[in-house]
Every structure is written in structure tokens, then in C-alpha cells.
Amino acid sequence: MKINNTHGKASQKKTMQRNKDDAVTSVVGEMLMIGIAIVLVGIFAITAYSLVPDERTPTITVGVEYPKTDTDPITIWHKGGDWIEAQSLSLTLTPEDEGSEIKKYTLSAKVSDEAGSAKNTFDLGYKAEFDIKTVPPGTYSLRLIGKDTLLWAKDKVKVKIS
């Protein structure tokens, strides 16, 4: 019977050692699970953030009425697309004549609706008028600019018929 007793004590020592090892293994396992969860959340956040679109540039469709006399403005009609703040809307005229001085003319817009009421935005159906009284006669490249974005361009436009 002594053999059985010593065998029983050795078995109890091994069981106690296993219990101590099991505790360490479960803590390490939980730490690994937490680490994996943190890494996965980070990867998901980076992926989701990269899918956010950049700021969109506005686009519009316009119709243009060129001046028929020296006193007529250049009128640009909003035919579709995004609205633009009236204060950020400008028309730049650059001379195309080779002999002329390279001087740009930047004109501010007077935005109104069909009835002639002043508006703060350039939106569908509205018109923007640019007074060309200060611009000398000649051929120009026209650039409609809003919020530092080129919205429309036209080359070789005769300004002032005189």
C-alpha cells in the first residue's frame, strides 16, 4: 500500500502544478485576445477613414450673353449644377493680343434672379452680370472663377464692339 500512497502524493503535486500553469495560460490567452481586438479596431478605423471622400469641387453649366454695345455687361446664366456664393464669383479677362500689355481684369459679379432681385448665391436660373466699362476693347480669354475653382472658360472673345 505504500506504493499507492506515494503515487497518490505525486499525482496531487502534478495536479497543483497544472493548476498554477493553467492560470498563467488563461491570462496570457486573454491578453492576446485583447491585443488582437485592439489591432482589428485600429485596422477598421483606418480603413473607414480612408473611404471618406475629399472635398468636392463645384461644377456648373452656364449660358453666356456677350455684350452687343459698349455699355452692355457680360451676362452669365446659371443653367444647372451647384450653387456658388455670389461674393466668391469673379470673371477674369486676359488679353489675347500679342502686342498688348499682359494685364488681367478681374470683375465682380452682380447676381440677380429673372425679376432683377439681388441674390447672395449664384443658383439655377440666376444671372451674373459683369460690367466691362473699365476694360479696353480687344480679344480676351474669359475665366469664370468661384471659390478658387475654375468653373467656365472661353478663349478669343471680342469685348466692346466699337
Short mmCIF file of C-alpha atoms in Angstrom, two decimals:
data_model
loop_
_atom_site.label_atom_id
_atom_site.label_comp_id
_atom_site.label_asym_id
_atom_site.label_seq_id
_atom_site.Cartn_x
_atom_site.Cartn_y
_atom_site.Cartn_z
CA MET A 1 0.00 0.00 0.00
CA LYS A 2 2.88 2.31 0.37
CA ILE A 3 3.31 2.29 -3.36
CA ASN A 4 -0.22 3.54 -3.83
CA ASN A 5 0.29 6.28 -1.22
CA THR A 6 3.41 7.69 -2.85
CA HIS A 7 1.76 7.50 -6.19
CA GLY A 8 -1.19 9.47 -4.83
CA LYS A 9 1.05 12.24 -3.39
CA ALA A 10 2.96 12.62 -6.64
CA SER A 11 -0.32 12.83 -8.51
CA GLN A 12 -1.53 15.59 -6.19
CA LYS A 13 1.68 17.61 -6.73
CA LYS A 14 1.30 17.35 -10.53
CA THR A 15 -2.34 18.48 -10.30
CA MET A 16 -1.33 21.52 -8.21
CA GLN A 17 1.40 22.41 -10.68
CA ARG A 18 -1.02 22.13 -13.59
CA ASN A 19 -3.47 24.42 -11.87
CA LYS A 20 -0.74 27.06 -11.46
CA ASP A 21 0.25 26.70 -15.14
CA ASP A 22 -3.38 26.82 -16.27
CA ALA A 23 -3.87 30.20 -14.59
CA VAL A 24 -0.88 31.73 -16.39
CA THR A 25 -2.03 30.30 -19.72
CA SER A 26 -5.54 31.76 -19.38
CA VAL A 27 -4.18 35.26 -18.53
CA VAL A 28 -1.82 35.17 -21.49
CA GLY A 29 -4.67 33.99 -23.71
CA GLU A 30 -6.92 36.82 -22.61
CA MET A 31 -4.13 39.37 -23.18
CA LEU A 32 -3.63 38.01 -26.69
CA MET A 33 -7.37 38.28 -27.37
CA ILE A 34 -7.43 41.89 -26.16
CA GLY A 35 -4.36 42.70 -28.29
CA ILE A 36 -5.97 41.17 -31.39
CA ALA A 37 -9.20 43.11 -30.73
CA ILE A 38 -7.28 46.41 -30.46
CA VAL A 39 -5.37 45.73 -33.69
CA LEU A 40 -8.60 44.85 -35.53
CA VAL A 41 -10.35 48.01 -34.29
CA GLY A 42 -7.36 50.07 -35.46
CA ILE A 43 -7.36 48.47 -38.90
CA PHE A 44 -11.12 49.01 -39.22
CA ALA A 45 -10.81 52.69 -38.18
CA ILE A 46 -8.02 53.35 -40.68
CA THR A 47 -9.96 51.64 -43.47
CA ALA A 48 -13.16 53.54 -42.68
CA TYR A 49 -11.32 56.88 -42.53
CA SER A 50 -9.68 56.29 -45.92
CA LEU A 51 -13.13 55.83 -47.50
CA VAL A 52 -14.26 59.37 -46.59
CA PRO A 53 -14.37 61.39 -49.85
CA ASP A 54 -12.28 64.52 -50.36
CA GLU A 55 -13.89 67.92 -50.63
CA ARG A 56 -15.81 68.08 -53.90
CA THR A 57 -15.18 70.91 -56.37
CA PRO A 58 -18.34 72.62 -57.60
CA THR A 59 -19.42 72.26 -61.21
CA ILE A 60 -21.96 74.28 -63.14
CA THR A 61 -23.41 74.63 -66.61
CA VAL A 62 -23.71 78.20 -67.89
CA GLY A 63 -25.17 80.16 -70.76
CA VAL A 64 -23.39 83.36 -71.81
CA GLU A 65 -24.67 86.59 -73.39
CA TYR A 66 -21.85 88.67 -74.83
CA PRO A 67 -22.17 92.47 -74.95
CA LYS A 68 -23.77 93.97 -78.06
CA THR A 69 -22.80 97.56 -77.20
CA ASP A 70 -20.08 99.19 -75.12
CA THR A 71 -22.45 99.68 -72.21
CA ASP A 72 -23.81 96.10 -72.07
CA PRO A 73 -22.39 93.75 -69.42
CA ILE A 74 -21.23 90.19 -69.97
CA THR A 75 -24.12 88.14 -68.60
CA ILE A 76 -23.68 84.55 -67.45
CA TRP A 77 -26.79 82.47 -66.71
CA HIS A 78 -26.74 79.51 -64.32
CA LYS A 79 -28.23 76.59 -66.29
CA GLY A 80 -27.53 73.72 -63.88
CA GLY A 81 -25.20 72.26 -61.30
CA ASP A 82 -24.04 73.52 -57.91
CA TRP A 83 -24.79 76.89 -56.36
CA ILE A 84 -21.92 79.32 -55.74
CA GLU A 85 -21.71 82.18 -53.24
CA ALA A 86 -22.11 85.46 -55.14
CA GLN A 87 -19.24 87.15 -53.31
CA SER A 88 -16.78 84.45 -54.41
CA LEU A 89 -17.79 84.67 -58.08
CA SER A 90 -15.48 86.62 -60.42
CA LEU A 91 -14.68 86.90 -64.12
CA THR A 92 -11.06 87.27 -65.22
CA LEU A 93 -10.28 88.73 -68.64
CA THR A 94 -6.79 88.17 -70.06
CA PRO A 95 -5.82 89.89 -73.35
CA GLU A 96 -5.01 87.55 -76.23
CA ASP A 97 -3.43 90.20 -78.47
CA GLU A 98 0.29 89.55 -78.71
CA GLY A 99 1.20 93.24 -78.86
CA SER A 100 -0.93 94.26 -75.90
CA GLU A 101 0.21 94.53 -72.33
CA ILE A 102 -0.49 91.40 -70.29
CA LYS A 103 -2.92 92.86 -67.79
CA LYS A 104 -5.68 90.80 -66.27
CA TYR A 105 -9.01 92.35 -65.45
CA THR A 106 -10.95 90.75 -62.60
CA LEU A 107 -14.59 91.75 -62.44
CA SER A 108 -17.03 91.19 -59.58
CA ALA A 109 -20.47 89.77 -60.21
CA LYS A 110 -23.84 91.37 -59.69
CA VAL A 111 -26.07 88.32 -59.16
CA SER A 112 -29.84 88.54 -59.57
CA ASP A 113 -32.84 86.40 -60.48
CA GLU A 114 -35.00 86.82 -63.61
CA ALA A 115 -37.06 89.54 -61.91
CA GLY A 116 -33.90 91.53 -61.13
CA SER A 117 -33.83 90.95 -57.36
CA ALA A 118 -30.29 90.82 -55.96
CA LYS A 119 -29.18 87.42 -54.66
CA ASN A 120 -26.38 86.18 -52.38
CA THR A 121 -25.92 82.93 -54.32
CA PHE A 122 -25.48 82.08 -57.99
CA ASP A 123 -28.04 79.30 -58.40
CA LEU A 124 -30.23 77.72 -61.07
CA GLY A 125 -31.97 80.36 -63.19
CA TYR A 126 -29.99 83.29 -61.77
CA LYS A 127 -27.73 85.57 -63.78
CA ALA A 128 -24.38 87.13 -63.00
CA GLU A 129 -23.59 90.39 -64.74
CA PHE A 130 -20.05 91.67 -65.13
CA ASP A 131 -19.62 95.35 -66.00
CA ILE A 132 -16.93 95.76 -68.69
CA LYS A 133 -16.82 99.58 -68.81
CA THR A 134 -13.26 99.64 -67.41
CA VAL A 135 -11.96 97.05 -69.88
CA PRO A 136 -10.40 98.36 -73.13
CA PRO A 137 -11.63 96.93 -76.47
CA GLY A 138 -9.87 93.77 -77.58
CA THR A 139 -9.91 89.99 -77.71
CA TYR A 140 -9.78 88.24 -74.35
CA SER A 141 -9.73 84.85 -72.67
CA LEU A 142 -12.56 84.69 -70.15
CA ARG A 143 -12.38 82.64 -66.93
CA LEU A 144 -15.32 82.34 -64.53
CA ILE A 145 -13.95 81.59 -61.07
CA GLY A 146 -15.77 80.68 -57.86
CA LYS A 147 -14.13 79.71 -54.56
CA ASP A 148 -10.70 79.47 -56.22
CA THR A 149 -12.10 76.97 -58.73
CA LEU A 150 -12.29 77.42 -62.48
CA LEU A 151 -15.97 77.00 -63.37
CA TRP A 152 -16.02 78.01 -67.05
CA ALA A 153 -13.56 79.23 -69.68
CA LYS A 154 -13.79 80.72 -73.18
CA ASP A 155 -10.97 81.96 -75.42
CA LYS A 156 -10.94 84.60 -78.19
CA VAL A 157 -13.92 86.66 -77.09
CA LYS A 158 -14.25 90.17 -78.55
CA VAL A 159 -15.10 92.67 -75.87
CA LYS A 160 -16.53 96.09 -76.84
CA ILE A 161 -17.58 96.29 -80.42
CA SER A 162 -16.51 99.92 -81.00
#
